[in-house]
Short mmCIF file of C-alpha atoms in Angstrom, two decimals:
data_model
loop_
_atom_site.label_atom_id
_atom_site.label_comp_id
_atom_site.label_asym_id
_atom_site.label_seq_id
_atom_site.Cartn_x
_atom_site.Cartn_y
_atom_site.Cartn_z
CA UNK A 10 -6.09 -11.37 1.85
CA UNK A 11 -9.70 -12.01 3.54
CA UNK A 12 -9.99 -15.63 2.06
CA UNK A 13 -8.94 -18.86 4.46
CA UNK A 14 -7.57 -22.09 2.73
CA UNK A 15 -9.09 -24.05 5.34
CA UNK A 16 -11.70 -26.51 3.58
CA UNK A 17 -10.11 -29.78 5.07
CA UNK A 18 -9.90 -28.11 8.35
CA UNK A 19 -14.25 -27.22 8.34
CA UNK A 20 -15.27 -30.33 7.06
CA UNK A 21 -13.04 -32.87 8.87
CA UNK A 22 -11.03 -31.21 11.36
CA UNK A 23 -13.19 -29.29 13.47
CA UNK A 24 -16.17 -32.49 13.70
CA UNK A 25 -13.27 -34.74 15.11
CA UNK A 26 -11.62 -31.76 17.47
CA UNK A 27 -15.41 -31.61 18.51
CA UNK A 28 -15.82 -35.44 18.97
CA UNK A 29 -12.36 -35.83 20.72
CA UNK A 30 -13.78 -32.89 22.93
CA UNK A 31 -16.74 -34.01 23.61
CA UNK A 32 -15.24 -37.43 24.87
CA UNK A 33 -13.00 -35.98 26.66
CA UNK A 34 -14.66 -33.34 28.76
CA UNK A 35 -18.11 -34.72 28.92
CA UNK A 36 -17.87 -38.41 29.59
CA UNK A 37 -19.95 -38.16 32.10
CA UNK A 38 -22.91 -37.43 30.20
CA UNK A 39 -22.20 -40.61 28.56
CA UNK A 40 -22.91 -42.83 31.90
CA UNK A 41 -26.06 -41.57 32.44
CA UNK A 42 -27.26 -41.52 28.89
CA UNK A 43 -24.61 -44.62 27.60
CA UNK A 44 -26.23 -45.17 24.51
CA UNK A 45 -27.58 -41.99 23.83
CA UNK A 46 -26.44 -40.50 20.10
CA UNK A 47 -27.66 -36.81 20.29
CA UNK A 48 -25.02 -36.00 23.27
CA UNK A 49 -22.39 -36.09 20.44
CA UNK A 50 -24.58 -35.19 17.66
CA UNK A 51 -25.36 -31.86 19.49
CA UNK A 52 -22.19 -30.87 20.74
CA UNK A 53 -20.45 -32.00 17.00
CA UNK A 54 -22.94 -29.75 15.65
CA UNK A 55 -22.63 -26.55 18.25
CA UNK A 56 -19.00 -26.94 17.89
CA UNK A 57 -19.46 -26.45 13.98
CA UNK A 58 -21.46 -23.48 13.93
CA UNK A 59 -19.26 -22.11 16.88
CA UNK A 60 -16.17 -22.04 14.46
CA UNK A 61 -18.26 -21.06 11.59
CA UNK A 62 -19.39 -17.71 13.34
CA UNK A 63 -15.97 -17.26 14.86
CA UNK A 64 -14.21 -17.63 11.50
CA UNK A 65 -16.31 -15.16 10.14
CA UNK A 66 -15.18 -13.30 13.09
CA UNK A 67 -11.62 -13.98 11.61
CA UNK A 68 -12.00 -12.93 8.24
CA UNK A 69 -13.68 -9.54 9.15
CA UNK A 70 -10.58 -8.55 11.45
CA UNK A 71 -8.13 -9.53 8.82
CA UNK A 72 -10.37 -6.89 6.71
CA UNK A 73 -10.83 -4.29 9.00
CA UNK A 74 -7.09 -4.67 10.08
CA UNK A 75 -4.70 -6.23 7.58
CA UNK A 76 -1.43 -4.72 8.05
CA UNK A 77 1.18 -6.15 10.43
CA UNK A 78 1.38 -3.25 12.74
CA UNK A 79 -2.29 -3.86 13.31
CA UNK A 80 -1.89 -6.72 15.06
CA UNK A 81 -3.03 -6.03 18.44
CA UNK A 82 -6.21 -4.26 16.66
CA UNK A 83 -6.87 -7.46 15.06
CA UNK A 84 -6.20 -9.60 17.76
CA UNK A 85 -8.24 -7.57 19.96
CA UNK A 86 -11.95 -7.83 17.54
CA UNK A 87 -11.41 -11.78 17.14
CA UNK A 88 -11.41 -11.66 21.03
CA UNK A 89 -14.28 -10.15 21.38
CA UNK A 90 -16.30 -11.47 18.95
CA UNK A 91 -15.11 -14.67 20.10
CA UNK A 92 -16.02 -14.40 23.53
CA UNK A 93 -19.67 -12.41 22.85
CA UNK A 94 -20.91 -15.27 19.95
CA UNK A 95 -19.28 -18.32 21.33
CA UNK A 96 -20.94 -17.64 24.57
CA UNK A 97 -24.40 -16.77 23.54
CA UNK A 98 -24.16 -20.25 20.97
CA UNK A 99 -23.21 -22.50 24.19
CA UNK A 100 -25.31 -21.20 26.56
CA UNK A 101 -28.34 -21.49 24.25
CA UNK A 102 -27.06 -25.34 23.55
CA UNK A 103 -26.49 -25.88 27.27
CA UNK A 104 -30.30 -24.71 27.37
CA UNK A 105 -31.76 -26.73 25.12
CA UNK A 106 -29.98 -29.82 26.87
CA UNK A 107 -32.03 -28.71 29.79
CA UNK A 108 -35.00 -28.48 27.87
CA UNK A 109 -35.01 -31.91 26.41
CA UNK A 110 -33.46 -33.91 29.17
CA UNK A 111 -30.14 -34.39 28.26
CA UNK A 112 -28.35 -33.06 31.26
CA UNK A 113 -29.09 -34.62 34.80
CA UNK A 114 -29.60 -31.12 36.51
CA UNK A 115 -29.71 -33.03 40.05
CA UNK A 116 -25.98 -33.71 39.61
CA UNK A 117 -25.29 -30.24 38.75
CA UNK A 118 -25.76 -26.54 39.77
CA UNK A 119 -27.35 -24.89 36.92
CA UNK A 120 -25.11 -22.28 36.60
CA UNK A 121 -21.89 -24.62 36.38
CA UNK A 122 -22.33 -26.38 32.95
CA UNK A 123 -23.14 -22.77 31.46
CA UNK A 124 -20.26 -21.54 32.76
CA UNK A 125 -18.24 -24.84 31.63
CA UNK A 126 -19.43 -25.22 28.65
CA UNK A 127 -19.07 -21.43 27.78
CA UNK A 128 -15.68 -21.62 29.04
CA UNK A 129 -14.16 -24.50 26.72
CA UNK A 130 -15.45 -23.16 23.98
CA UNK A 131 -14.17 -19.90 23.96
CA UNK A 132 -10.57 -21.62 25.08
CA UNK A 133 -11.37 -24.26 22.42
CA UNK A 134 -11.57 -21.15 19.78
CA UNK A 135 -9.02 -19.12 21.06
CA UNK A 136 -6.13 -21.94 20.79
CA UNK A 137 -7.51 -22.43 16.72
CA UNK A 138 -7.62 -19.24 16.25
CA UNK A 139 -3.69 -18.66 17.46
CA UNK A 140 -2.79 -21.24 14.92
CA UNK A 141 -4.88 -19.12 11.94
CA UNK A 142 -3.46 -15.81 13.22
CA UNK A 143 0.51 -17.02 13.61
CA UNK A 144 -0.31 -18.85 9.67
CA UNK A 145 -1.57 -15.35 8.91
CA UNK A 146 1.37 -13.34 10.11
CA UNK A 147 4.09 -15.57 8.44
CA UNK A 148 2.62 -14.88 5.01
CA UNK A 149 2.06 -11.32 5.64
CA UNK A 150 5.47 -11.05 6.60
CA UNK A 151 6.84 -12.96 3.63
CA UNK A 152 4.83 -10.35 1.57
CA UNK A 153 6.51 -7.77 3.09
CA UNK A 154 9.43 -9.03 2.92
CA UNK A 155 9.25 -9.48 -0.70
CA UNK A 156 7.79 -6.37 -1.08
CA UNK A 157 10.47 -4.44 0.60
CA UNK A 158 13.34 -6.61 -1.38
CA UNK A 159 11.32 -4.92 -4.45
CA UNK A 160 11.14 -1.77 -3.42
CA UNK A 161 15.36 -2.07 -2.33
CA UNK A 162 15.84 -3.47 -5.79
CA UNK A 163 13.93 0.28 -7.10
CA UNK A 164 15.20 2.17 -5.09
CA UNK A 165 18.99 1.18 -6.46
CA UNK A 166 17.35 1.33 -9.92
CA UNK A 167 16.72 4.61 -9.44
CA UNK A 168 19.62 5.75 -7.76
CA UNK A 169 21.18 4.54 -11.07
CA UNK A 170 18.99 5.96 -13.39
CA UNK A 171 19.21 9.22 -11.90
CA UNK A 172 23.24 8.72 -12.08
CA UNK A 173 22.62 8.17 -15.58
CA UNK A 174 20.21 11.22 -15.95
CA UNK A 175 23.32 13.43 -14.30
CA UNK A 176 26.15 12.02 -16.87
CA UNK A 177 23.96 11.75 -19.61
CA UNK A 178 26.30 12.75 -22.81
CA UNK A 179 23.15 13.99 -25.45
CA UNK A 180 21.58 16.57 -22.92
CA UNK A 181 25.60 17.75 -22.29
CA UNK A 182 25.96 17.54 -26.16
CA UNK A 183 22.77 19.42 -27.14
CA UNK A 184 23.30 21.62 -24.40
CA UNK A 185 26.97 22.33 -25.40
CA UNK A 186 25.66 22.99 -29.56
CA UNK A 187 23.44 25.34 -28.11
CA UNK A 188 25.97 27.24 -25.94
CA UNK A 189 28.44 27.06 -29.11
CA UNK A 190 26.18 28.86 -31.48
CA UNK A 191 25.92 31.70 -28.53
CA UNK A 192 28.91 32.16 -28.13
CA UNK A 193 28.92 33.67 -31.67
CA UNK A 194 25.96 35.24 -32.12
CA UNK A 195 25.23 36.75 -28.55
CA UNK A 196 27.87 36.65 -25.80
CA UNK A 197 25.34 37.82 -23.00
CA UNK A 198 23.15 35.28 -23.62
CA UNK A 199 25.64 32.65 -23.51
CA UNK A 200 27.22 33.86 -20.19
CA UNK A 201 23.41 33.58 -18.89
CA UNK A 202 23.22 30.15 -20.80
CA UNK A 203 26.17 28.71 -19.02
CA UNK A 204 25.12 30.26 -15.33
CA UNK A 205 21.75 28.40 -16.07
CA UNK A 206 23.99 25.20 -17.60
CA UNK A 207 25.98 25.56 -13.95
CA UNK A 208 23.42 25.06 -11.67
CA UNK A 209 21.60 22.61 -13.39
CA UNK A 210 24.54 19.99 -13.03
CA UNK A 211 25.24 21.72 -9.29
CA UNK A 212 22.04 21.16 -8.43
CA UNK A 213 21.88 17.62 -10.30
CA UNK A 214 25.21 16.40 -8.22
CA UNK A 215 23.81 17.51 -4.90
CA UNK A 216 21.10 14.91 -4.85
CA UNK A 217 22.59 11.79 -4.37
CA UNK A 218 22.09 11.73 -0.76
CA UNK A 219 18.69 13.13 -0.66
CA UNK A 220 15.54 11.76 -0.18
CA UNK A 221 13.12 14.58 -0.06
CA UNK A 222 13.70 18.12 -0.78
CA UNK A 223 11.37 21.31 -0.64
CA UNK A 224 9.28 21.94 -3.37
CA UNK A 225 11.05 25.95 -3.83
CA UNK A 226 13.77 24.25 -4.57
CA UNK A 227 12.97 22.09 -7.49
CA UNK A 228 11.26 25.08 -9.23
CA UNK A 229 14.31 27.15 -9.01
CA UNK A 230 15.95 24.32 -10.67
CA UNK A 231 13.54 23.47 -13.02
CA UNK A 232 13.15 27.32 -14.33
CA UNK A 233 17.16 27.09 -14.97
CA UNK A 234 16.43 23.68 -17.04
CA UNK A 235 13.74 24.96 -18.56
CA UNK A 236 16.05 28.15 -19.63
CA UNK A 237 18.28 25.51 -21.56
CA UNK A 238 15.75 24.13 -22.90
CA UNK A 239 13.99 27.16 -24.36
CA UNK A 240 17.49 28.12 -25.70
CA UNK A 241 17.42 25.25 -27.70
CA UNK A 242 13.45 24.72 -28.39
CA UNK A 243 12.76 28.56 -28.81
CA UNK A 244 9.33 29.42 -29.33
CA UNK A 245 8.79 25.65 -29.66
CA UNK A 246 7.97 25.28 -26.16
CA UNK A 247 6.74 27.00 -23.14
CA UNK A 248 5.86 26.49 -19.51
CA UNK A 249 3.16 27.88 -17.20
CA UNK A 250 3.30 28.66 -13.78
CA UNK A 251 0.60 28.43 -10.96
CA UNK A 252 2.16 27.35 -7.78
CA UNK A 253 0.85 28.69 -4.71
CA UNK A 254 3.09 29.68 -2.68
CA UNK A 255 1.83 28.39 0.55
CA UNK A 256 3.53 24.70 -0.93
CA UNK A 257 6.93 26.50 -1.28
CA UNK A 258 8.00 24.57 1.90
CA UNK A 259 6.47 21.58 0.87
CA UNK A 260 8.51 18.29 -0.15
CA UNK A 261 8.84 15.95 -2.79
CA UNK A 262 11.27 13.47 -4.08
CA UNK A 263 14.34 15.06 -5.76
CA UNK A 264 13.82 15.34 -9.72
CA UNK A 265 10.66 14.68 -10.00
CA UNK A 266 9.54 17.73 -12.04
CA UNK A 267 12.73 16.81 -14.22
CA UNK A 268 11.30 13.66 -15.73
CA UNK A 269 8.25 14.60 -16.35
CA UNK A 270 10.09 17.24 -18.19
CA UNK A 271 12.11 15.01 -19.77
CA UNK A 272 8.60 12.51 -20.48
CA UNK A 273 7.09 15.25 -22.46
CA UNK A 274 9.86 16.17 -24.74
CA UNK A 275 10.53 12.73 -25.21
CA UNK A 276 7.11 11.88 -26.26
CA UNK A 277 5.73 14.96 -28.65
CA UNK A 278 6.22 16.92 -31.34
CA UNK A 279 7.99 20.39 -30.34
CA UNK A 280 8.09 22.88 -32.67
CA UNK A 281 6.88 26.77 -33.54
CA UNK A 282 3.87 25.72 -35.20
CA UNK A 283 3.33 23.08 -32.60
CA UNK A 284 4.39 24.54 -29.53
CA UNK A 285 4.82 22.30 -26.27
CA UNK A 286 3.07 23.71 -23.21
CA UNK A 287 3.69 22.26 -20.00
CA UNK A 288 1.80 23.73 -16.88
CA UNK A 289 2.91 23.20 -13.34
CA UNK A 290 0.22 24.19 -10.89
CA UNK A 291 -0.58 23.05 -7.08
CA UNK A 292 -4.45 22.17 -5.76
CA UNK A 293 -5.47 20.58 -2.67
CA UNK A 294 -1.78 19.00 -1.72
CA UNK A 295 -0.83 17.96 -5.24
CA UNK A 296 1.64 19.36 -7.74
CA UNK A 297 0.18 18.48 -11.23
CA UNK A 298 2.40 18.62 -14.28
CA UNK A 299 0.75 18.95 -17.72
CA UNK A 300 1.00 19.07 -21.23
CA UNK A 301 -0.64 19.20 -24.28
CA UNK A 302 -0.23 15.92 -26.43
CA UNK A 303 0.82 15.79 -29.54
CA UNK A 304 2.38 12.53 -29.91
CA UNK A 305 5.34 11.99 -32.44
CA UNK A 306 4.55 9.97 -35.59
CA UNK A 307 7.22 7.66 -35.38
CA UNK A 308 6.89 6.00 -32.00
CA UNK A 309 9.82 6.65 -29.35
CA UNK A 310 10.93 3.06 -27.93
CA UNK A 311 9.59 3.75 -24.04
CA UNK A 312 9.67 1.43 -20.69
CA UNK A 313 8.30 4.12 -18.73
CA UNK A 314 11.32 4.02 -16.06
CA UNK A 315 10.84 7.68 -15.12
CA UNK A 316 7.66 7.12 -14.63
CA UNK A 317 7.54 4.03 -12.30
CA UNK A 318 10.78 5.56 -10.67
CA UNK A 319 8.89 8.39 -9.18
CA UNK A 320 5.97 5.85 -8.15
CA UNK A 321 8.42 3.56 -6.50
CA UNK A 322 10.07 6.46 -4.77
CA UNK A 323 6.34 7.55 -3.36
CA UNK A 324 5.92 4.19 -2.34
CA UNK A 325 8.96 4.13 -0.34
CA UNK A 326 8.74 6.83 1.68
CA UNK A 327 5.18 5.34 2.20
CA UNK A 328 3.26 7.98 1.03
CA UNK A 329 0.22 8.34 -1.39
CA UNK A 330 0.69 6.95 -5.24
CA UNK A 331 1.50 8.72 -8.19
CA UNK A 332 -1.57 10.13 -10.80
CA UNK A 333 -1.23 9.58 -13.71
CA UNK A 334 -4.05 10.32 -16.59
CA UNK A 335 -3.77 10.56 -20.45
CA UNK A 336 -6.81 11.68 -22.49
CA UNK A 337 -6.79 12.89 -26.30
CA UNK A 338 -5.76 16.59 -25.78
CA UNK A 339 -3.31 16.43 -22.38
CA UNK A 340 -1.09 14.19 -20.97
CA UNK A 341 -1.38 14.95 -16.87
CA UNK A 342 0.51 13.58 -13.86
CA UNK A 343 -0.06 14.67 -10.03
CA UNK A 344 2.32 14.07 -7.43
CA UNK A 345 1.35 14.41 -3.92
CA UNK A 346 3.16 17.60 -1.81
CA UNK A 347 4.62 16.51 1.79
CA UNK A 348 3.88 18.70 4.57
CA UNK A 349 7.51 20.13 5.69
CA UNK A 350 9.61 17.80 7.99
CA UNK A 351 12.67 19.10 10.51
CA UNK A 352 15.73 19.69 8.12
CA UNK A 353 17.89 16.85 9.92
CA UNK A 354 15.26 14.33 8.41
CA UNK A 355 16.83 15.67 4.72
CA UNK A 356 20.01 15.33 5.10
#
C-alpha cells in the first residue's frame, strides 16, 4: 500500500523537471555566471533531495492514513511536511549560493530569493504530489470497489446458504424420525418436541430480512435447537451455558450460533461414550462457542462455507473479524458482541 512505482519518475523525471525549472525561472543567474555549471548542478541536485524527503513525506501519510475517507488527514500531513522540509532544504541552498558567490546579492534583496526559491519549490512539490495522490485514490478506489463487488457476491451467497439451511430436507427428516418414535413411546414429549420443532423453523423464516438481531434472541432459539437435537443425540451431547447477562441486548448476525452448531456436529464423533460438549460463554465483548474435538475417522468433505459466511457477514457490517482457533483438545470460535443499536436500524 506504502510502496511507490515511481523509479523512472526519481531517476529521470524529476532531474529534467529540475533542469526545465531551473531554465526557466532562473535564467538570470545564467547572464551573470553564462558559463557557470554548478548553477544547474546545485539546483538539479536540491531539487532531488527535495522530492526525496517529500516522498518520504508521501509514503508515511499513505501509512498513517490509508483509507479513502482519510483523505483530508492525508492530504493535510503531506502539506505540512511539504511546506516545513522543502523550505528549510531551499533556504539552506539559497544560503550556500550566498556563501560561495553564486548569487549577485547587489541585484537582489536578500530576503527575496529565499522567499522565491522557497516558494517554487513547495508549488513545484505540491503540483507532483497531486498527480501521486489522484494515482493513489484511483487504485484505492478500484480496491474498494472490488472489494465491495466481493463482499455483494457473499453476502447473496449467504443469503442462499442460509435459504438452504431453512429448507434443508435431512435436519426436517431426522427431525421428523425423531418426532415419529415420540409419538409412540411418549406423547408429552413429542407435543414439547414439536413446540421446540415450531419455533425453530418460525424463528428460521423470520430472518430473511435481518441483518443484526439481539443476542437474547438467538439463545432462546438456539436452546429450542439444541432441544431437537438432544432428542435425537441423547446423552450424546450437551451444552453449557455462561452468558452474562449484561450482553442480552447485545447484537450479532442472525444464525450465527446455528452453524457453529451445525460445524461441530458435522465434524465429531457424538455419542454416550463420547459425549459432545459445546460451551457458549461471553468475556470482554465476545461470544465464544466451544467444543471438545473429537474428530470423525472418516473425514467429512468440508469448504468451510459456514464458517467464512459468518466472517463475510462481520466484514460487512464493518465490524471486527471472526476468531477462530483449533488446538488438539477444543475446537473454539469468538464472535464479537455489538453494542445495541435503535430497533429501526433492524428492521
Amino acid at each position: 500500500m506504502q510502496k511507490l512505482n515511481d523509479k523512472w519518475m526519481r531517476l529521470i523525471g524529476i532531474p529534467l523537471l529540475a533542469l526545465a525549472g531551473q531554465w526557466m525561472m532562473y535564467g538570470y543567474t545564467n547572464v551573470s555566471y553564462p558559463n557557470d555549471w554548478r548553477i544547474p548542478f546545485l539546483f538539479i541536485l536540491g531539487t532531488v533531495v527535495v522530492w526525496e524527503i517529500n516522498r518520504r513525506g508521501i509514503i508515511l501519510s499513505r501509512r498513517r492514513y490509508p483509507d479513502l475517507t482519510q483523505t483530508r488527514q492525508r492530504v493535510l500531513y503531506q502539506l505540512i511536511w511539504f511546506l516545513i522540509f522543502s523550505s528549510l532544504i531551499r533556504i539552506t541552498q539559497t544560503f550556500f549560493y550566498h556563501v560561495i558567490g553564486l548569487w549577485p546579492s547587489e541585484d537582489y534583496l536578500l530576503f527575496k530569493p529565499y522567499f522565491f526559491n522557497t516558494l517554487v519549490s513547495v508549488v513545484g512539490t505540491i503540483q507532483l504530489a497531486a498527480y501521486y495522490e489522484g494515482v493513489y485514490l484511483y487504485q484505492r478506489w478500484k480496491v474498494s470497489f472490488t472489494e465491495a463487488q466481493e463482499l455483494k457476491k457473499a453476502n447473496l451467497q449467504s443469503q442462499l446458504d442460509s435459504l438452504k439451511t431453512q429448507i434443508n430436507p435431512h435436519f426436517l427428516f431426522n427431525n421428523l424420525n425423531s418426532l415419529s418414535s415420540l409419538i409412540t413411546s411418549d406423547a408429552e414429549q413429542a407435543e414439547r418436541f414439536l413446540d421446540e420443532l415450531s419455533s425453530v423453523y418460525r424463528y428460521l423464516l423470520q430472518q430473511d430480512n435481518r441483518d443484526l438481531c439481539p443476542l437474547m434472541e438467538e439463545i432462546t432459539f438456539i436452546n429450542a435447537y439444541f432441544h431437537l437435537l438432544k432428542t435425537r443425540y441423547g446423552n450424546g451431547i450437551f451444552m453449557e451455558h455462561a452468558i452474562d447477562t449484561s450482553y442480552m441486548r447485545y447484537l450479532i448476525p442472525p444464525l450465527t450460533i446455528q452453524v457453529l452448531f451445525e460445524n461441530a456436529i458435522k465434524h465429531n464423533v457424538i455419542s454416550a461414550s463420547r459425549p459432545l460438549t459445546i460451551k457458549l460463554y461471553t468475556q470482554d465483548g465476545q461470544l465464544y462457542v466451544e467444543n471438545n474435538l473429537q474428530k470423525k475417522k472418516q473425514t467429512v468433505p468440508s469448504n468451510q462455507i459456514g464458517l467464512q459466511n459468518i466472517t463475510m457477514k462481520y466484514k460487512l457490517l464493518d465490524h471486527p473479524s471472526v476468531f477462530i482457533q483449533e488446538d488438539e483438545q477444543k475446537f473454539l470460535v469468538s464472535v464479537p458482541l455489538i453494542p445495541p443499536i435503535p430497533e429501526a436500524v433492524l428492521v
